[in-house]
Amino acid sequence: MPRVGLDRNKIVEAAIELANNMGIEQVTIAALAKNLDVRPPSLYNHFASLTEIRMQIAKEGMQKLEDTLIRSVAGKSGEEALLTFAKQYLNFANQNPGLYEATIQPMSVPDKMVEETSKNMIDLLIQLLSSFSLEEHEALHLVRGLRSIVHGFSSLQRAGGFQMDFNVEDSLLYTIKLLCNGLKFEK
Amino acid sequence: MPRVGLDRNKIVEAAIELANNMGIEQVTIAALAKNLDVRPPSLYNHFASLTEIRMQIAKEGMQKLEDTLIRSVAGKSGEEALLTFAKQYLNFANQNPGLYEATIQPMSVPDKMVEETSKNMIDLLIQLLSSFSLEEHEALHLVRGLRSIVHGFSSLQRAGGFQMDFNVEDSLLYTIKLLCNGLKFEK
DNA sequence: TTACAAAACTAATATAATTAGTTAATATAT
DNA sequence: ATATATTAACTAATTATATTAGTTTTGTAA
């Protein structure tokens, strides 16, 4: 019964490592307890359920992704900003597969911080689009389109949906450029 | 021990209904057995594992989706065809949530029919793009872009990623139109 | 030093997938 | 029609999971 000094952070760290290496499905109470060298029930002193642990992974993933994106587009605008955004998004999903996977699981319970993070991402995209001087409803449509593109590419790639002898990032950037091209000639 | 006349089809039908109503996670041996009014082990006379049942759902989903799309774009080309394709794809995902969810689970085992169905979908899109007279590599990029868009919209919507007071189909069609606009002015 | 809150534990419960081995219904062959 | 073989469905058991209840023990603070 020696205390191992467990806390929420250590558990989530172990969970993220497990998610990245083995997939979110493999993040189980049993596997976490083994990795942390405690008995399964011990985790319940820090989290109410497995679901709560997975939600915590998702929250940290969203924040890290948002943070990465905000930094990467700082000082950029227009097409250059959108291309950077897209490239970094795909890169994040590739480098942190389990973490990204967690962020796209439907939330069982509405969460304030998650909603705020989503909102920040949308606001960021709205900003990036400002130089195109779109009507508000057009900008809202396009924000959805951009999110769908980056998420679509990331999750199709993860699911093995692309033949890998043809560069995926190139396809993503081609698509974004085409969209920007469409914007230039919109009127 | 009266025979209830179970077969692979009946099991998959029950599984699809369960998936559509409760989500793919709820497609379990136990739940299926209860719905079909047999004991759990009986299902193993028809499928080797739960994974195999879920894979069968995915296969049927992909085929039904492909079939729907091929029919819906028959006789159409260019922008009109792409808009129809996108609309029908999103509609399929909305009308058959569990079935669609199953189709996007990573396949644990490579499957010939699945690969062929994917290939058919790609070929279909290539055809739809023919009227834009793109270079081959451009067409391949764009096929990926289109798949990512429709999948991205479908799965973000399913995950509750959009505020629903703003029409999602409109956003999808706006995005596709913008892409087409970009194509027209590409050179 | 004592008291208390919290961390980790053991033991138990419930549900899941799966396997082995059995029984009985059906189809097939003589 | 009867005998045989196949196979659908079963019972019982195994393994693994999450979770809860209740206990022990540690560390900290009065």
GROMACS .gro file of C-alpha atoms (C1' of nucleotides) in nm:
model
  434
    1MET     CA    1   0.000   0.000   0.000
    2PRO     CA    2   0.282   0.246  -0.071
    3ARG     CA    3   0.153   0.565  -0.226
    4VAL     CA    4   0.261   0.604  -0.581
    5GLY     CA    5   0.165   0.970  -0.602
    6LEU     CA    6  -0.101   0.938  -0.867
    7ASP     CA    7  -0.293   1.245  -0.978
    8ARG     CA    8  -0.520   1.349  -1.263
    9ASN     CA    9  -0.229   1.477  -1.470
   10LYS     CA   10  -0.028   1.159  -1.448
   11ILE     CA   11  -0.330   0.955  -1.542
   12VAL     CA   12  -0.410   1.171  -1.842
   13GLU     CA   13  -0.048   1.166  -1.956
   14ALA     CA   14  -0.048   0.788  -1.948
   15ALA     CA   15  -0.383   0.786  -2.125
   16ILE     CA   16  -0.257   1.011  -2.403
   17GLU     CA   17   0.051   0.797  -2.455
   18LEU     CA   18  -0.169   0.490  -2.471
   19ALA     CA   19  -0.406   0.660  -2.714
   20ASN     CA   20  -0.125   0.771  -2.944
   21ASN     CA   21   0.042   0.431  -2.945
   22MET     CA   22  -0.256   0.197  -2.943
   23GLY     CA   23  -0.565   0.397  -3.036
   24ILE     CA   24  -0.835   0.542  -2.816
   25GLU     CA   25  -1.009   0.205  -2.790
   26GLN     CA   26  -0.712   0.073  -2.596
   27VAL     CA   27  -0.741   0.343  -2.334
   28THR     CA   28  -0.906   0.128  -2.067
   29ILE     CA   29  -0.902   0.136  -1.690
   30ALA     CA   30  -0.724  -0.196  -1.689
   31ALA     CA   31  -0.448  -0.089  -1.931
   32LEU     CA   32  -0.398   0.244  -1.757
   33ALA     CA   33  -0.373   0.079  -1.416
   34LYS     CA   34  -0.114  -0.162  -1.549
   35ASN     CA   35   0.094   0.116  -1.703
   36LEU     CA   36   0.074   0.323  -1.387
   37ASP     CA   37   0.145   0.024  -1.166
   38VAL     CA   38  -0.167   0.046  -0.952
   39ARG     CA   39  -0.485  -0.156  -0.918
   40PRO     CA   40  -0.778  -0.053  -1.138
   41PRO     CA   41  -0.997   0.084  -0.856
   42SER     CA   42  -0.728   0.332  -0.759
   43LEU     CA   43  -0.805   0.538  -1.066
   44TYR     CA   44  -1.150   0.608  -0.930
   45ASN     CA   45  -0.997   0.825  -0.661
   46HIS     CA   46  -0.915   1.073  -0.937
   47PHE     CA   47  -1.175   1.021  -1.209
   48ALA     CA   48  -1.536   0.915  -1.181
   49SER     CA   49  -1.528   0.691  -1.486
   50LEU     CA   50  -1.338   0.583  -1.794
   51THR     CA   51  -1.559   0.815  -1.996
   52GLU     CA   52  -1.438   1.107  -1.790
   53ILE     CA   53  -1.076   1.015  -1.856
   54ARG     CA   54  -1.138   0.996  -2.228
   55MET     CA   55  -1.319   1.329  -2.219
   56GLN     CA   56  -1.018   1.479  -2.048
   57ILE     CA   57  -0.795   1.351  -2.328
   58ALA     CA   58  -1.028   1.510  -2.580
   59LYS     CA   59  -1.021   1.842  -2.398
   60GLU     CA   60  -0.644   1.854  -2.381
   61GLY     CA   61  -0.622   1.751  -2.744
   62MET     CA   62  -0.853   2.029  -2.856
   63GLN     CA   63  -0.665   2.288  -2.657
   64LYS     CA   64  -0.327   2.173  -2.784
   65LEU     CA   65  -0.454   2.171  -3.141
   66GLU     CA   66  -0.607   2.515  -3.109
   67ASP     CA   67  -0.290   2.647  -2.951
   68THR     CA   68  -0.077   2.502  -3.230
   69LEU     CA   69  -0.299   2.656  -3.494
   70ILE     CA   70  -0.314   2.999  -3.337
   71ARG     CA   71   0.062   3.013  -3.309
   72SER     CA   72   0.119   2.890  -3.660
   73VAL     CA   73  -0.100   3.146  -3.832
   74ALA     CA   74   0.011   3.440  -3.620
   75GLY     CA   75   0.089   3.733  -3.844
   76LYS     CA   76  -0.040   3.563  -4.156
   77SER     CA   77  -0.357   3.632  -4.348
   78GLY     CA   78  -0.551   3.533  -4.657
   79GLU     CA   79  -0.446   3.234  -4.863
   80GLU     CA   80  -0.110   3.198  -4.691
   81ALA     CA   81  -0.280   3.177  -4.353
   82LEU     CA   82  -0.533   2.920  -4.472
   83LEU     CA   83  -0.263   2.701  -4.623
   84THR     CA   84  -0.062   2.715  -4.300
   85PHE     CA   85  -0.371   2.638  -4.097
   86ALA     CA   86  -0.453   2.335  -4.308
   87LYS     CA   87  -0.097   2.205  -4.313
   88GLN     CA   88  -0.058   2.236  -3.937
   89TYR     CA   89  -0.393   2.077  -3.872
   90LEU     CA   90  -0.307   1.771  -4.078
   91ASN     CA   91   0.036   1.758  -3.923
   92PHE     CA   92  -0.110   1.766  -3.573
   93ALA     CA   93  -0.341   1.478  -3.654
   94ASN     CA   94  -0.050   1.278  -3.793
   95GLN     CA   95   0.183   1.348  -3.504
   96ASN     CA   96  -0.077   1.291  -3.233
   97PRO     CA   97  -0.307   1.027  -3.376
   98GLY     CA   98  -0.471   0.914  -3.054
   99LEU     CA   99  -0.505   1.262  -2.919
  100TYR     CA  100  -0.669   1.377  -3.240
  101GLU     CA  101  -0.892   1.072  -3.246
  102ALA     CA  102  -1.011   1.160  -2.897
  103THR     CA  103  -1.102   1.514  -2.998
  104ILE     CA  104  -1.344   1.394  -3.262
  105GLN     CA  105  -1.539   1.150  -3.045
  106PRO     CA  106  -1.888   1.284  -2.986
  107MET     CA  107  -1.905   1.438  -2.638
  108SER     CA  108  -2.139   1.241  -2.414
  109VAL     CA  109  -2.191   1.549  -2.199
  110PRO     CA  110  -2.184   1.913  -2.315
  111ASP     CA  111  -1.869   2.074  -2.180
  112LYS     CA  112  -1.812   2.444  -2.139
  113MET     CA  113  -1.441   2.446  -2.211
  114VAL     CA  114  -1.487   2.232  -2.521
  115GLU     CA  115  -1.755   2.461  -2.655
  116GLU     CA  116  -1.534   2.759  -2.594
  117THR     CA  117  -1.240   2.596  -2.768
  118SER     CA  118  -1.458   2.513  -3.068
  119LYS     CA  119  -1.578   2.869  -3.075
  120ASN     CA  120  -1.222   2.998  -3.066
  121MET     CA  121  -1.132   2.780  -3.362
  122ILE     CA  122  -1.426   2.919  -3.557
  123ASP     CA  123  -1.337   3.275  -3.462
  124LEU     CA  124  -0.980   3.214  -3.573
  125LEU     CA  125  -1.099   3.098  -3.913
  126ILE     CA  126  -1.334   3.393  -3.943
  127GLN     CA  127  -1.037   3.622  -3.882
  128LEU     CA  128  -0.829   3.442  -4.142
  129LEU     CA  129  -1.106   3.495  -4.393
  130SER     CA  130  -1.144   3.865  -4.323
  131SER     CA  131  -0.913   3.968  -4.605
  132PHE     CA  132  -1.151   3.808  -4.854
  133SER     CA  133  -1.428   4.049  -4.747
  134LEU     CA  134  -1.712   3.800  -4.761
  135GLU     CA  135  -2.069   3.848  -4.650
  136GLU     CA  136  -2.120   3.710  -4.300
  137HIS     CA  137  -2.326   3.412  -4.411
  138GLU     CA  138  -2.071   3.330  -4.680
  139ALA     CA  139  -1.792   3.338  -4.424
  140LEU     CA  140  -1.988   3.106  -4.195
  141HIS     CA  141  -2.043   2.858  -4.477
  142LEU     CA  142  -1.678   2.870  -4.565
  143VAL     CA  143  -1.561   2.821  -4.208
  144ARG     CA  144  -1.762   2.502  -4.203
  145GLY     CA  145  -1.617   2.405  -4.537
  146LEU     CA  146  -1.262   2.458  -4.418
  147ARG     CA  147  -1.316   2.266  -4.096
  148SER     CA  148  -1.472   1.984  -4.292
  149ILE     CA  149  -1.180   1.973  -4.533
  150VAL     CA  150  -0.909   1.956  -4.270
  151HIS     CA  151  -1.103   1.712  -4.060
  152GLY     CA  152  -1.199   1.505  -4.363
  153PHE     CA  153  -0.841   1.477  -4.481
  154SER     CA  154  -0.715   1.396  -4.133
  155SER     CA  155  -0.966   1.129  -4.059
  156LEU     CA  156  -0.966   0.967  -4.402
  157GLN     CA  157  -0.590   0.949  -4.389
  158ARG     CA  158  -0.603   0.796  -4.042
  159ALA     CA  159  -0.859   0.541  -4.156
  160GLY     CA  160  -0.628   0.436  -4.438
  161GLY     CA  161  -0.856   0.594  -4.695
  162PHE     CA  162  -0.579   0.718  -4.923
  163GLN     CA  163  -0.328   0.529  -5.133
  164MET     CA  164  -0.007   0.649  -4.984
  165ASP     CA  165   0.203   0.668  -5.296
  166PHE     CA  166   0.056   1.012  -5.366
  167ASN     CA  167   0.126   1.287  -5.115
  168VAL     CA  168  -0.170   1.369  -4.894
  169GLU     CA  169  -0.057   1.713  -4.787
  170ASP     CA  170  -0.024   1.811  -5.151
  171SER     CA  171  -0.385   1.712  -5.210
  172LEU     CA  172  -0.500   1.912  -4.911
  173LEU     CA  173  -0.311   2.222  -5.017
  174TYR     CA  174  -0.431   2.187  -5.375
  175THR     CA  175  -0.788   2.181  -5.249
  176ILE     CA  176  -0.742   2.487  -5.031
  177LYS     CA  177  -0.578   2.677  -5.317
  178LEU     CA  178  -0.867   2.593  -5.543
  179LEU     CA  179  -1.108   2.727  -5.286
  180CYS     CA  180  -0.909   3.048  -5.258
  181ASN     CA  181  -0.906   3.073  -5.633
  182GLY     CA  182  -1.283   3.042  -5.630
  183LEU     CA  183  -1.302   3.322  -5.376
  184LYS     CA  184  -1.098   3.559  -5.587
  185PHE     CA  185  -1.338   3.525  -5.875
  186GLU     CA  186  -1.652   3.497  -5.674
  187LYS     CA  187  -1.832   3.803  -5.800
  188MET     CA  188  -3.414  -2.558  -2.848
  189PRO     CA  189  -3.655  -2.462  -3.126
  190ARG     CA  190  -3.476  -2.329  -3.431
  191VAL     CA  191  -3.544  -1.966  -3.488
  192GLY     CA  192  -3.408  -1.967  -3.843
  193LEU     CA  193  -3.120  -1.733  -3.789
  194ASP     CA  194  -2.885  -1.656  -4.075
  195ARG     CA  195  -2.617  -1.401  -4.160
  196ASN     CA  196  -2.866  -1.170  -4.325
  197LYS     CA  197  -3.102  -1.158  -4.031
  198ILE     CA  198  -2.815  -1.089  -3.796
  199VAL     CA  199  -2.679  -0.809  -4.010
  200GLU     CA  200  -3.025  -0.656  -4.047
  201ALA     CA  201  -3.066  -0.649  -3.672
  202ALA     CA  202  -2.715  -0.510  -3.637
  203ILE     CA  203  -2.785  -0.227  -3.880
  204GLU     CA  204  -3.105  -0.137  -3.703
  205LEU     CA  205  -2.919  -0.132  -3.374
  206ALA     CA  206  -2.640   0.077  -3.523
  207ASN     CA  207  -2.880   0.331  -3.670
  208ASN     CA  208  -3.081   0.362  -3.351
  209MET     CA  209  -2.814   0.336  -3.086
  210GLY     CA  210  -2.475   0.388  -3.252
  211ILE     CA  211  -2.218   0.133  -3.361
  212GLU     CA  212  -2.085   0.101  -3.006
  213GLN     CA  213  -2.414  -0.053  -2.902
  214VAL     CA  214  -2.388  -0.326  -3.160
  215THR     CA  215  -2.279  -0.601  -2.923
  216ILE     CA  216  -2.323  -0.976  -2.922
  217ALA     CA  217  -2.535  -0.946  -2.612
  218ALA     CA  218  -2.768  -0.679  -2.754
  219LEU     CA  219  -2.801  -0.858  -3.087
  220ALA     CA  220  -2.881  -1.186  -2.918
  221LYS     CA  221  -3.148  -1.018  -2.710
  222ASN     CA  222  -3.306  -0.852  -3.014
  223LEU     CA  223  -3.298  -1.177  -3.210
  224ASP     CA  224  -3.427  -1.376  -2.916
  225VAL     CA  225  -3.141  -1.624  -2.895
  226ARG     CA  226  -2.850  -1.683  -2.658
  227PRO     CA  227  -2.527  -1.501  -2.734
  228PRO     CA  228  -2.326  -1.808  -2.839
  229SER     CA  229  -2.576  -1.886  -3.113
  230LEU     CA  230  -2.445  -1.598  -3.317
  231TYR     CA  231  -2.110  -1.771  -3.346
  232ASN     CA  232  -2.267  -2.029  -3.572
  233HIS     CA  233  -2.292  -1.755  -3.834
  234PHE     CA  234  -2.009  -1.513  -3.759
  235ALA     CA  235  -1.667  -1.576  -3.614
  236SER     CA  236  -1.666  -1.265  -3.398
  237LEU     CA  237  -1.832  -0.935  -3.322
  238THR     CA  238  -1.567  -0.766  -3.532
  239GLU     CA  239  -1.677  -0.971  -3.831
  240ILE     CA  240  -2.038  -0.862  -3.781
  241ARG     CA  241  -1.936  -0.498  -3.764
  242MET     CA  242  -1.724  -0.538  -4.074
  243GLN     CA  243  -2.023  -0.680  -4.254
  244ILE     CA  244  -2.226  -0.374  -4.157
  245ALA     CA  245  -1.951  -0.155  -4.296
  246LYS     CA  246  -1.941  -0.346  -4.622
  247GLU     CA  247  -2.313  -0.323  -4.676
  248GLY     CA  248  -2.306   0.044  -4.585
  249MET     CA  249  -2.037   0.119  -4.838
  250GLN     CA  250  -2.216  -0.066  -5.110
  251LYS     CA  251  -2.548   0.100  -5.038
  252LEU     CA  252  -2.383   0.442  -5.031
  253GLU     CA  253  -2.199   0.381  -5.354
  254ASP     CA  254  -2.514   0.253  -5.517
  255THR     CA  255  -2.709   0.558  -5.404
  256LEU     CA  256  -2.445   0.792  -5.538
  257ILE     CA  257  -2.410   0.621  -5.875
  258ARG     CA  258  -2.785   0.634  -5.928
  259SER     CA  259  -2.815   0.993  -5.820
  260VAL     CA  260  -2.553   1.131  -6.056
  261ALA     CA  261  -2.655   0.922  -6.356
  262GLY     CA  262  -2.675   1.143  -6.662
  263LYS     CA  263  -2.531   1.444  -6.484
  264SER     CA  264  -2.189   1.600  -6.522
  265GLY     CA  265  -1.975   1.889  -6.408
  266GLU     CA  266  -2.089   2.114  -6.129
  267GLU     CA  267  -2.443   1.981  -6.127
  268ALA     CA  268  -2.313   1.628  -6.078
  269LEU     CA  269  -2.078   1.728  -5.798
  270LEU     CA  270  -2.354   1.914  -5.614
  271THR     CA  271  -2.585   1.615  -5.642
  272PHE     CA  272  -2.309   1.383  -5.528
  273ALA     CA  273  -2.238   1.595  -5.222
  274LYS     CA  274  -2.602   1.641  -5.131
  275GLN     CA  275  -2.680   1.272  -5.159
  276TYR     CA  276  -2.371   1.176  -4.961
  277LEU     CA  277  -2.468   1.401  -4.672
  278ASN     CA  278  -2.825   1.284  -4.694
  279PHE     CA  279  -2.719   0.921  -4.677
  280ALA     CA  280  -2.513   0.987  -4.367
  281ASN     CA  281  -2.807   1.163  -4.204
  282GLN     CA  282  -3.062   0.898  -4.292
  283ASN     CA  283  -2.839   0.604  -4.201
  284PRO     CA  284  -2.626   0.730  -3.916
  285GLY     CA  285  -2.510   0.398  -3.777
  286LEU     CA  286  -2.456   0.247  -4.116
  287TYR     CA  287  -2.246   0.544  -4.220
  288GLU     CA  288  -2.058   0.537  -3.891
  289ALA     CA  289  -1.969   0.174  -3.957
  290THR     CA  290  -1.830   0.251  -4.301
  291ILE     CA  291  -1.575   0.491  -4.161
  292GLN     CA  292  -1.433   0.264  -3.892
  293PRO     CA  293  -1.081   0.163  -3.988
  294MET     CA  294  -1.087  -0.190  -4.128
  295SER     CA  295  -0.902  -0.431  -3.903
  296VAL     CA  296  -0.842  -0.661  -4.199
  297PRO     CA  297  -0.796  -0.558  -4.563
  298ASP     CA  298  -1.103  -0.662  -4.757
  299LYS     CA  299  -1.124  -0.709  -5.130
  300MET     CA  300  -1.482  -0.595  -5.173
  301VAL     CA  301  -1.425  -0.287  -4.962
  302GLU     CA  302  -1.122  -0.192  -5.164
  303GLU     CA  303  -1.314  -0.237  -5.483
  304THR     CA  304  -1.603  -0.028  -5.358
  305SER     CA  305  -1.363   0.250  -5.259
  306LYS     CA  306  -1.206   0.231  -5.600
  307ASN     CA  307  -1.545   0.256  -5.766
  308MET     CA  308  -1.623   0.567  -5.568
  309ILE     CA  309  -1.296   0.723  -5.679
  310ASP     CA  310  -1.358   0.627  -6.039
  311LEU     CA  311  -1.702   0.778  -6.021
  312LEU     CA  312  -1.561   1.108  -5.901
  313ILE     CA  313  -1.293   1.101  -6.169
  314GLN     CA  314  -1.571   1.065  -6.427
  315LEU     CA  315  -1.767   1.350  -6.278
  316LEU     CA  316  -1.460   1.568  -6.305
  317SER     CA  317  -1.390   1.482  -6.666
  318SER     CA  318  -1.576   1.782  -6.801
  319PHE     CA  319  -1.330   2.011  -6.623
  320SER     CA  320  -1.043   1.866  -6.828
  321LEU     CA  321  -0.788   1.858  -6.551
  322GLU     CA  322  -0.441   1.708  -6.554
  323GLU     CA  323  -0.444   1.361  -6.405
  324HIS     CA  324  -0.262   1.458  -6.087
  325GLU     CA  325  -0.493   1.755  -6.040
  326ALA     CA  326  -0.795   1.530  -6.073
  327LEU     CA  327  -0.651   1.291  -5.817
  328HIS     CA  328  -0.593   1.572  -5.571
  329LEU     CA  329  -0.942   1.700  -5.625
  330VAL     CA  330  -1.102   1.359  -5.582
  331ARG     CA  331  -0.938   1.345  -5.241
  332GLY     CA  332  -1.056   1.693  -5.168
  333LEU     CA  333  -1.413   1.611  -5.258
  334ARG     CA  334  -1.416   1.292  -5.054
  335SER     CA  335  -1.270   1.480  -4.760
  336ILE     CA  336  -1.533   1.751  -4.788
  337VAL     CA  337  -1.831   1.520  -4.794
  338HIS     CA  338  -1.688   1.297  -4.525
  339GLY     CA  339  -1.583   1.594  -4.315
  340PHE     CA  340  -1.927   1.753  -4.330
  341SER     CA  341  -2.100   1.423  -4.257
  342SER     CA  342  -1.887   1.331  -3.962
  343LEU     CA  343  -1.867   1.677  -3.809
  344GLN     CA  344  -2.242   1.706  -3.830
  345ARG     CA  345  -2.282   1.366  -3.670
  346ALA     CA  346  -2.044   1.461  -3.391
  347GLY     CA  347  -2.252   1.768  -3.319
  348GLY     CA  348  -1.981   1.993  -3.457
  349PHE     CA  349  -2.218   2.245  -3.614
  350GLN     CA  350  -2.462   2.486  -3.458
  351MET     CA  351  -2.783   2.368  -3.611
  352ASP     CA  352  -2.955   2.700  -3.659
  353PHE     CA  353  -2.766   2.743  -3.985
  354ASN     CA  354  -2.835   2.494  -4.262
  355VAL     CA  355  -2.557   2.240  -4.306
  356GLU     CA  356  -2.644   2.133  -4.658
  357ASP     CA  357  -2.625   2.495  -4.768
  358SER     CA  358  -2.274   2.517  -4.630
  359LEU     CA  359  -2.170   2.202  -4.811
  360LEU     CA  360  -2.313   2.317  -5.142
  361TYR     CA  361  -2.158   2.661  -5.101
  362THR     CA  362  -1.820   2.498  -5.052
  363ILE     CA  363  -1.858   2.277  -5.357
  364LYS     CA  364  -1.968   2.570  -5.570
  365LEU     CA  365  -1.666   2.766  -5.460
  366LEU     CA  366  -1.441   2.480  -5.562
  367CYS     CA  367  -1.607   2.464  -5.902
  368ASN     CA  368  -1.566   2.836  -5.936
  369GLY     CA  369  -1.197   2.793  -5.864
  370LEU     CA  370  -1.177   2.531  -6.134
  371LYS     CA  371  -1.331   2.752  -6.396
  372PHE     CA  372  -1.067   3.016  -6.347
  373GLU     CA  373  -0.781   2.784  -6.281
  374LYS     CA  374  -0.563   2.869  -6.578
  375DT     C1'  375   0.078   1.342   1.899
  376DT     C1'  376  -0.354   1.283   1.749
  377DA     C1'  377  -0.716   1.322   1.413
  378DC     C1'  378  -0.870   1.333   0.963
  379DA     C1'  379  -0.889   1.334   0.463
  380DA     C1'  380  -0.751   1.107   0.088
  381DA     C1'  381  -0.491   0.733  -0.166
  382DA     C1'  382  -0.460   0.287  -0.255
  383DC     C1'  383  -0.614  -0.146  -0.154
  384DT     C1'  384  -0.917  -0.613  -0.141
  385DA     C1'  385  -1.332  -0.822  -0.243
  386DA     C1'  386  -1.736  -0.845  -0.487
  387DT     C1'  387  -2.082  -0.746  -0.868
  388DA     C1'  388  -2.229  -0.700  -1.329
  389DT     C1'  389  -2.170  -0.728  -1.810
  390DA     C1'  390  -1.911  -0.846  -2.207
  391DA     C1'  391  -1.692  -1.173  -2.563
  392DT     C1'  392  -1.564  -1.600  -2.649
  393DT     C1'  393  -1.478  -2.129  -2.632
  394DA     C1'  394  -1.589  -2.612  -2.541
  395DG     C1'  395  -1.884  -2.941  -2.549
  396DT     C1'  396  -2.389  -3.108  -2.582
  397DT     C1'  397  -2.850  -3.168  -2.771
  398DA     C1'  398  -3.169  -3.168  -3.115
  399DA     C1'  399  -3.361  -3.032  -3.556
  400DT     C1'  400  -3.305  -3.054  -4.033
  401DA     C1'  401  -3.124  -3.199  -4.463
  402DT     C1'  402  -2.924  -3.566  -4.731
  403DA     C1'  403  -2.834  -4.017  -4.878
  404DT     C1'  404  -2.933  -4.483  -4.887
  405DA     C1'  405  -3.882  -4.456  -4.470
  406DT     C1'  406  -3.489  -4.487  -4.220
  407DA     C1'  407  -3.022  -4.394  -4.112
  408DT     C1'  408  -2.659  -4.062  -4.127
  409DA     C1'  409  -2.444  -3.631  -4.125
  410DT     C1'  410  -2.464  -3.146  -4.068
  411DT     C1'  411  -2.545  -2.768  -3.816
  412DA     C1'  412  -2.837  -2.448  -3.527
  413DA     C1'  413  -2.895  -2.349  -3.085
  414DC     C1'  414  -2.804  -2.452  -2.633
  415DT     C1'  415  -2.561  -2.478  -2.134
  416DA     C1'  416  -2.165  -2.410  -1.880
  417DA     C1'  417  -1.738  -2.217  -1.813
  418DT     C1'  418  -1.344  -1.884  -1.894
  419DT     C1'  419  -1.149  -1.442  -1.935
  420DA     C1'  420  -1.163  -0.963  -1.933
  421DT     C1'  421  -1.384  -0.548  -1.849
  422DA     C1'  422  -1.583  -0.137  -1.553
  423DT     C1'  423  -1.748  -0.022  -1.141
  424DT     C1'  424  -1.891  -0.011  -0.624
  425DA     C1'  425  -1.843  -0.094  -0.131
  426DG     C1'  426  -1.586  -0.110   0.230
  427DT     C1'  427  -1.106  -0.138   0.450
  428DT     C1'  428  -0.635  -0.015   0.545
  429DT     C1'  429  -0.276   0.302   0.547
  430DT     C1'  430  -0.039   0.710   0.456
  431DG     C1'  431   0.053   1.194   0.489
  432DT     C1'  432  -0.073   1.621   0.668
  433DA     C1'  433  -0.247   1.958   0.963
  434DA     C1'  434  -0.433   2.094   1.404
   0.00000   0.00000   0.00000
